[in-house]
Tab-separated table of C-alpha atoms in Angstrom:
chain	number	residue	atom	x	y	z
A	1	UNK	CA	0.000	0.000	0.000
A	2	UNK	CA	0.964	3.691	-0.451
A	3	UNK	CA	2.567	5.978	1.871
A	4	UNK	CA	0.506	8.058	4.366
A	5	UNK	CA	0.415	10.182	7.426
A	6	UNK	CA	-2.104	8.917	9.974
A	7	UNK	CA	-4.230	10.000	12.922
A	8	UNK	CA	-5.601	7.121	14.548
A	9	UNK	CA	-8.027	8.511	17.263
A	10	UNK	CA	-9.086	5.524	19.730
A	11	UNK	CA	-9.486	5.405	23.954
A	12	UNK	CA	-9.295	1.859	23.541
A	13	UNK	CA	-5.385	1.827	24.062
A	14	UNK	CA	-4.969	-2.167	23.068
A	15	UNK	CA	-6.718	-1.262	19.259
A	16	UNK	CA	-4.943	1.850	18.570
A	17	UNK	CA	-1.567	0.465	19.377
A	18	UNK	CA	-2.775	-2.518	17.255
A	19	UNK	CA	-3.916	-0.600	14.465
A	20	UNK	CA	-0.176	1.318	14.257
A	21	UNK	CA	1.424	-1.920	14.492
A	22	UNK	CA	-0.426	-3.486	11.406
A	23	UNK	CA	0.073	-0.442	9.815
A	24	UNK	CA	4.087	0.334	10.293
A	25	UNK	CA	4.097	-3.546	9.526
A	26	UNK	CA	2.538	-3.120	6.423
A	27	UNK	CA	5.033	-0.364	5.304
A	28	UNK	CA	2.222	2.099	4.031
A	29	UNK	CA	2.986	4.913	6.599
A	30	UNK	CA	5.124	7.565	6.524
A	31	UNK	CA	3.845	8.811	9.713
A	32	UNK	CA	1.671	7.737	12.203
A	33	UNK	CA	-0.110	9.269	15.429
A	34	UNK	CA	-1.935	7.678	18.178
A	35	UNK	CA	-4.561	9.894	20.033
A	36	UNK	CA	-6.081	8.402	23.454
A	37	UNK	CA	-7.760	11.287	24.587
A	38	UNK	CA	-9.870	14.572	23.880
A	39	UNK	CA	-7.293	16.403	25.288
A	40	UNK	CA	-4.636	14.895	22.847
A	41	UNK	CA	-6.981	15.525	20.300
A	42	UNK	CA	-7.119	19.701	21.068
A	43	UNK	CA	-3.444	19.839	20.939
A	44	UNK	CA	-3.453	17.824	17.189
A	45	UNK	CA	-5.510	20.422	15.868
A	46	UNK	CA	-3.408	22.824	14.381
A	47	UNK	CA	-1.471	20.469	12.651
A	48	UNK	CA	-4.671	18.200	11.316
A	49	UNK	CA	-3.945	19.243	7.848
A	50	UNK	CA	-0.072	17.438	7.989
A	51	UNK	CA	-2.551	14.189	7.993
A	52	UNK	CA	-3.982	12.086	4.634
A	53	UNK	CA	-6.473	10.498	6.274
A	54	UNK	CA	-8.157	10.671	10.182
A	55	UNK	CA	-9.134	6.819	11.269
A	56	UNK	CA	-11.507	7.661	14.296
A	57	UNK	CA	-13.835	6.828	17.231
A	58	UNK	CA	-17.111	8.720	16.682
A	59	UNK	CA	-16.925	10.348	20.146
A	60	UNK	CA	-14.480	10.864	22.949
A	61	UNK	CA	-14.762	12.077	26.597
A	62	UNK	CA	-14.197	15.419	26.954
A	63	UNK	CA	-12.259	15.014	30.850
A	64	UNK	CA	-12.740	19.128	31.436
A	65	UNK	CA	-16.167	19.404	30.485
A	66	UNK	CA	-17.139	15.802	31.743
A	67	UNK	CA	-19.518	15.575	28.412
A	68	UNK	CA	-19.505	13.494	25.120
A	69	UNK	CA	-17.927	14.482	22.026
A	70	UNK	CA	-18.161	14.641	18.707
A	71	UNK	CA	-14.982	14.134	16.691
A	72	UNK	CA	-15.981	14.006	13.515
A	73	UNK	CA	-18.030	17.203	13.562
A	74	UNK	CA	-14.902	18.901	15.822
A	75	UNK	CA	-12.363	17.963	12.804
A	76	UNK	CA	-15.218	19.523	9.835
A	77	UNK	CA	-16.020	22.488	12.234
A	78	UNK	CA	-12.243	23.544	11.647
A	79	UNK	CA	-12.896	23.164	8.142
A	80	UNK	CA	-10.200	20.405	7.292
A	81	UNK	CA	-11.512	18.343	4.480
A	82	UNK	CA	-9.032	15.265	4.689
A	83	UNK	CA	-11.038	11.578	4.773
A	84	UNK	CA	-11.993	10.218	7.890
A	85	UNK	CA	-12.450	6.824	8.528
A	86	UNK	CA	-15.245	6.050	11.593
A	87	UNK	CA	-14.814	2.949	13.758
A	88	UNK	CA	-17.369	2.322	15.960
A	89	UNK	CA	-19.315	-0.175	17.893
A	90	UNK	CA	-22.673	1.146	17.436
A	91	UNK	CA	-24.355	-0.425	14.705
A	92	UNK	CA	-27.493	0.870	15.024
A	93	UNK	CA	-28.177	3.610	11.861
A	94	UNK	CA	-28.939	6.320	14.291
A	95	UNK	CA	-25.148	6.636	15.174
A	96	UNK	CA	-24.624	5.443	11.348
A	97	UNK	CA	-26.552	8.956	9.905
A	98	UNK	CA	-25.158	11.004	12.923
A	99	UNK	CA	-21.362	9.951	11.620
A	100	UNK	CA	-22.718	11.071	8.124
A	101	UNK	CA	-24.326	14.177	8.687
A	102	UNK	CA	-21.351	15.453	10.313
A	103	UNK	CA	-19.596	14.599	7.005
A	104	UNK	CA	-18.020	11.529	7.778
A	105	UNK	CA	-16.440	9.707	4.987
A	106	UNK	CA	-16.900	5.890	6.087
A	107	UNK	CA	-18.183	3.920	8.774
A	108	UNK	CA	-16.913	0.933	9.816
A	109	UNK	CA	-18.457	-1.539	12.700
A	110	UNK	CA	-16.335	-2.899	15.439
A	111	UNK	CA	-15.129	-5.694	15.473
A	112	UNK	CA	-13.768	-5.303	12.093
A	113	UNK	CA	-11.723	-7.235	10.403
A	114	UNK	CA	-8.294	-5.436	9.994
A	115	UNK	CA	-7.853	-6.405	6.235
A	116	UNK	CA	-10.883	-4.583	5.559
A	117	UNK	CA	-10.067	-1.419	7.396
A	118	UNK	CA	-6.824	-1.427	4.937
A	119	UNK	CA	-8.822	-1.723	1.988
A	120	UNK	CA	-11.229	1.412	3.172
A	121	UNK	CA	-7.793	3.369	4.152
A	122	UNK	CA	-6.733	2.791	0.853
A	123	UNK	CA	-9.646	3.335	-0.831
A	124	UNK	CA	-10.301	6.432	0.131
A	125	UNK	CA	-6.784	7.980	-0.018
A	126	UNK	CA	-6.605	7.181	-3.864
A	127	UNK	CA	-10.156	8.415	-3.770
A	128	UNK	CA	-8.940	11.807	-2.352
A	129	UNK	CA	-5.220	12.172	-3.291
A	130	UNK	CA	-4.981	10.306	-7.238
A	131	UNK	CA	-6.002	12.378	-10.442
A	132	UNK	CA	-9.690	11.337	-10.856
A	133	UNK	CA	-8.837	9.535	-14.541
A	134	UNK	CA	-6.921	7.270	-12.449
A	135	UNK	CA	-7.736	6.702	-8.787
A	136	UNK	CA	-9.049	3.230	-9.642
A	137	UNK	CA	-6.150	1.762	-10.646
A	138	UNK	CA	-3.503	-0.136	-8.444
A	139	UNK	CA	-0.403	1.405	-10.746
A	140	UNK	CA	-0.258	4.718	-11.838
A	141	UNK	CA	1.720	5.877	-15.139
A	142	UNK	CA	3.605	8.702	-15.742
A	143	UNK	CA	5.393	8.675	-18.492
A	144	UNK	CA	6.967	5.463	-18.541
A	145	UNK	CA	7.190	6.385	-14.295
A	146	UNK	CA	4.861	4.217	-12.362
A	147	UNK	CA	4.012	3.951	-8.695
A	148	UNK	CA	2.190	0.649	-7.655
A	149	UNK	CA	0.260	1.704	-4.961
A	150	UNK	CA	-0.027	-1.796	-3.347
A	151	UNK	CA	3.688	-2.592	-2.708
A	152	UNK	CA	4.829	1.235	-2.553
A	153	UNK	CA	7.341	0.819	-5.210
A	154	UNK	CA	7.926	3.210	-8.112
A	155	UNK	CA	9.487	1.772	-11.053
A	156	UNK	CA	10.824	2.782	-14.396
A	157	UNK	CA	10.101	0.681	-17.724
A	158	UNK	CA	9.750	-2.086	-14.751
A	159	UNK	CA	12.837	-1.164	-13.270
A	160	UNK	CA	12.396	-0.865	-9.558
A	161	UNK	CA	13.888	2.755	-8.114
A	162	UNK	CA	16.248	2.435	-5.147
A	163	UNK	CA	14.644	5.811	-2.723
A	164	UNK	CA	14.265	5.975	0.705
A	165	UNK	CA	10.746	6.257	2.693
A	166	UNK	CA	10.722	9.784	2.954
A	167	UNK	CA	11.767	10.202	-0.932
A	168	UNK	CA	9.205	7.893	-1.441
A	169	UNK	CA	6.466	9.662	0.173
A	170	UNK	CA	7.531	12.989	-1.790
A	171	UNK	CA	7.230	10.995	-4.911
A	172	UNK	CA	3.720	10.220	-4.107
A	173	UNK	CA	2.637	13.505	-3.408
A	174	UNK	CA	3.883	14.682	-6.781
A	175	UNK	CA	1.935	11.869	-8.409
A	176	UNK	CA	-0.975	13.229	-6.882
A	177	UNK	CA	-0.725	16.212	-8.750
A	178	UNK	CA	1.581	15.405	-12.128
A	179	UNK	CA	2.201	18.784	-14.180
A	180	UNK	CA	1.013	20.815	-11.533
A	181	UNK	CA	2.811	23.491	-9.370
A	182	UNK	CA	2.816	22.345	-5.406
A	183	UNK	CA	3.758	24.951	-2.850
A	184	UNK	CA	6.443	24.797	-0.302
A	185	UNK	CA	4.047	25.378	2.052
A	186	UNK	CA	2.371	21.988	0.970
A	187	UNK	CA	5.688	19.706	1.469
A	188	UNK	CA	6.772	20.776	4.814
A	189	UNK	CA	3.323	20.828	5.981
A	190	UNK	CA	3.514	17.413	4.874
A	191	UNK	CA	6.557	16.061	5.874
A	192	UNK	CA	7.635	17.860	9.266
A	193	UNK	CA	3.991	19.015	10.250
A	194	UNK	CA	5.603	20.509	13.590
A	195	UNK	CA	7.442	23.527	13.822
A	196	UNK	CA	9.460	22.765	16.618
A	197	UNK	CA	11.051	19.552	15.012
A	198	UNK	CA	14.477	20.963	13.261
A	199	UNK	CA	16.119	17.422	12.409
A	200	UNK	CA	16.937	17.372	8.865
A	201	UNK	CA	14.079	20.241	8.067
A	202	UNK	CA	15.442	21.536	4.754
A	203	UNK	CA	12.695	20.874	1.906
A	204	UNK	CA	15.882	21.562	-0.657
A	205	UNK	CA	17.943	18.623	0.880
A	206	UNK	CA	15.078	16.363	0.642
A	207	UNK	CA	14.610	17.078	-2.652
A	208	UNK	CA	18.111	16.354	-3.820
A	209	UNK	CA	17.975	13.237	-1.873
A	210	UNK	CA	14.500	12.378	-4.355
A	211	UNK	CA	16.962	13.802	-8.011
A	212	UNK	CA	19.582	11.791	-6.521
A	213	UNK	CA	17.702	8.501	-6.454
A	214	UNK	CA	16.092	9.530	-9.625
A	215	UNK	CA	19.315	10.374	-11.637
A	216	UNK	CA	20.238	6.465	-12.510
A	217	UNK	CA	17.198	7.070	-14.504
A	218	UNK	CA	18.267	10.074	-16.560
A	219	UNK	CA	14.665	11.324	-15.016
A	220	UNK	CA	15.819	13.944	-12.181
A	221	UNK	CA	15.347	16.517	-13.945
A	222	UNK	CA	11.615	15.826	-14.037
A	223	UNK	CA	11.708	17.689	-10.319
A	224	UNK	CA	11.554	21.308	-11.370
A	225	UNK	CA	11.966	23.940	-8.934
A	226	UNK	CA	10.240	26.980	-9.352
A	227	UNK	CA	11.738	29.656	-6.781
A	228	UNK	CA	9.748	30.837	-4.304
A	229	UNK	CA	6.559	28.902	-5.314
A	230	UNK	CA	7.639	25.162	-5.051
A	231	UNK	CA	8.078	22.271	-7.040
A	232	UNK	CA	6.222	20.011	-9.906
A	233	UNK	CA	6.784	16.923	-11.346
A	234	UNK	CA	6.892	17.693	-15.265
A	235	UNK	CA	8.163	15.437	-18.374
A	236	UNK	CA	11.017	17.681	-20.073
């Protein structure tokens, strides 16, 4: 499966940590947070928008306020439009068309069964994040540059390319948007999400990291810089 950063939001401490394990195990994150509480939740605001996809309880305890609350409609009432995935034990389709109406994306019933929860996640990331011509496919073509979405491999003419995780995850983001101009703004948002982390923050050094890997291929000049904007991925 592709790369990803992703909020898993469950009190149930045994599933979340079991959800990250499957996950890390399957090799399709690039990041992923765990979020026990409400009050873990607050602080993950600001940065919800670093995150492809939110996998969530429908409601948490809100300790200060000693009341129930809604997550989903908390994430859409800061206007952040990124899927989210609800798990939930209530299977009755009051709780079903409350999830919904708050602009949920999915619903899934606990106990699930974990392969299926991977097939949603990845559904609705290539939903979200592929060009629309081709976000039913499992390998996406770009030029003779393809990304198969279920091993996370990019290739060449069927040549596999050597990059590292975080080269890879830049990779996917530009295949998200081929020919098109992404920001700065969008990248580090992306890949560091928190100001305060400094390690190896440098959007340039990534970058040449991503030609570097690329250059075998006589295809690194494909990542065009346009100062001061950002970057695109463009055949030349």
């Amino acid at each position: 499966m592709n790369n990803m950063n992703i909020l898993i939001i469950e009190d149930d401490v045994f599933l979340a940590a079991r959800l990250k394990q499957v996950f890390e195990k399957k090799i399709i994150s690039n990041r992923i947070k765990i979020v026990n509480s409400y009050i873990d939740f607050i602080e993950e605001i600001s940065i919800l928008s670093s995150y492809d996809i939110v996998l969530t309880d429908i409601k948490l305890w809100n300790e200060k306020q000693k009341n129930w609350i809604n997550i989903v409609e908390v994430i859409r009432r800061n206007q952040i439009s990124i899927p989210i995935i609800v798990m939930s034990c209530f299977s009755d389709t009051d709780w079903i068309e409350r999830a919904f109406n708050t602009w949920a994306n999915d619903y899934i019933i606990k106990p699930f069964r974990l392969k299926e929860l991977e097939l949603r996640v990845q559904n609705w990331f290539k939903a979200y994040y592929i060009p629309s011509q081709q976000n039913t496919a499992t390998v996406l073509e770009y030029w003779g540059l393809s990304y198969n979405i279920e091993v996370n491999d990019f290739f060449y003419w069927e040549e596999v390319l050597v990059l590292t995780k975080k080269s890879k995850y830049i990779l996917s983001i530009f295949f998200s948007k081929p020919d098109i101009l992404i920001s700065e703004d969008i990248f580090i948002d992306k890949i560091w999400w928190d100001a305060f982390l400094i390690k190896d923050r440098n959007l340039r050094v990534c970058m040449l990291r991503l030609k570097r890997g690329l250059e075998p291929y006589w295809i690194d000049h494909w990542i065009i810089n346009i100062r001061w904007e950002g970057y695109i991925l463009k055949k030349t």
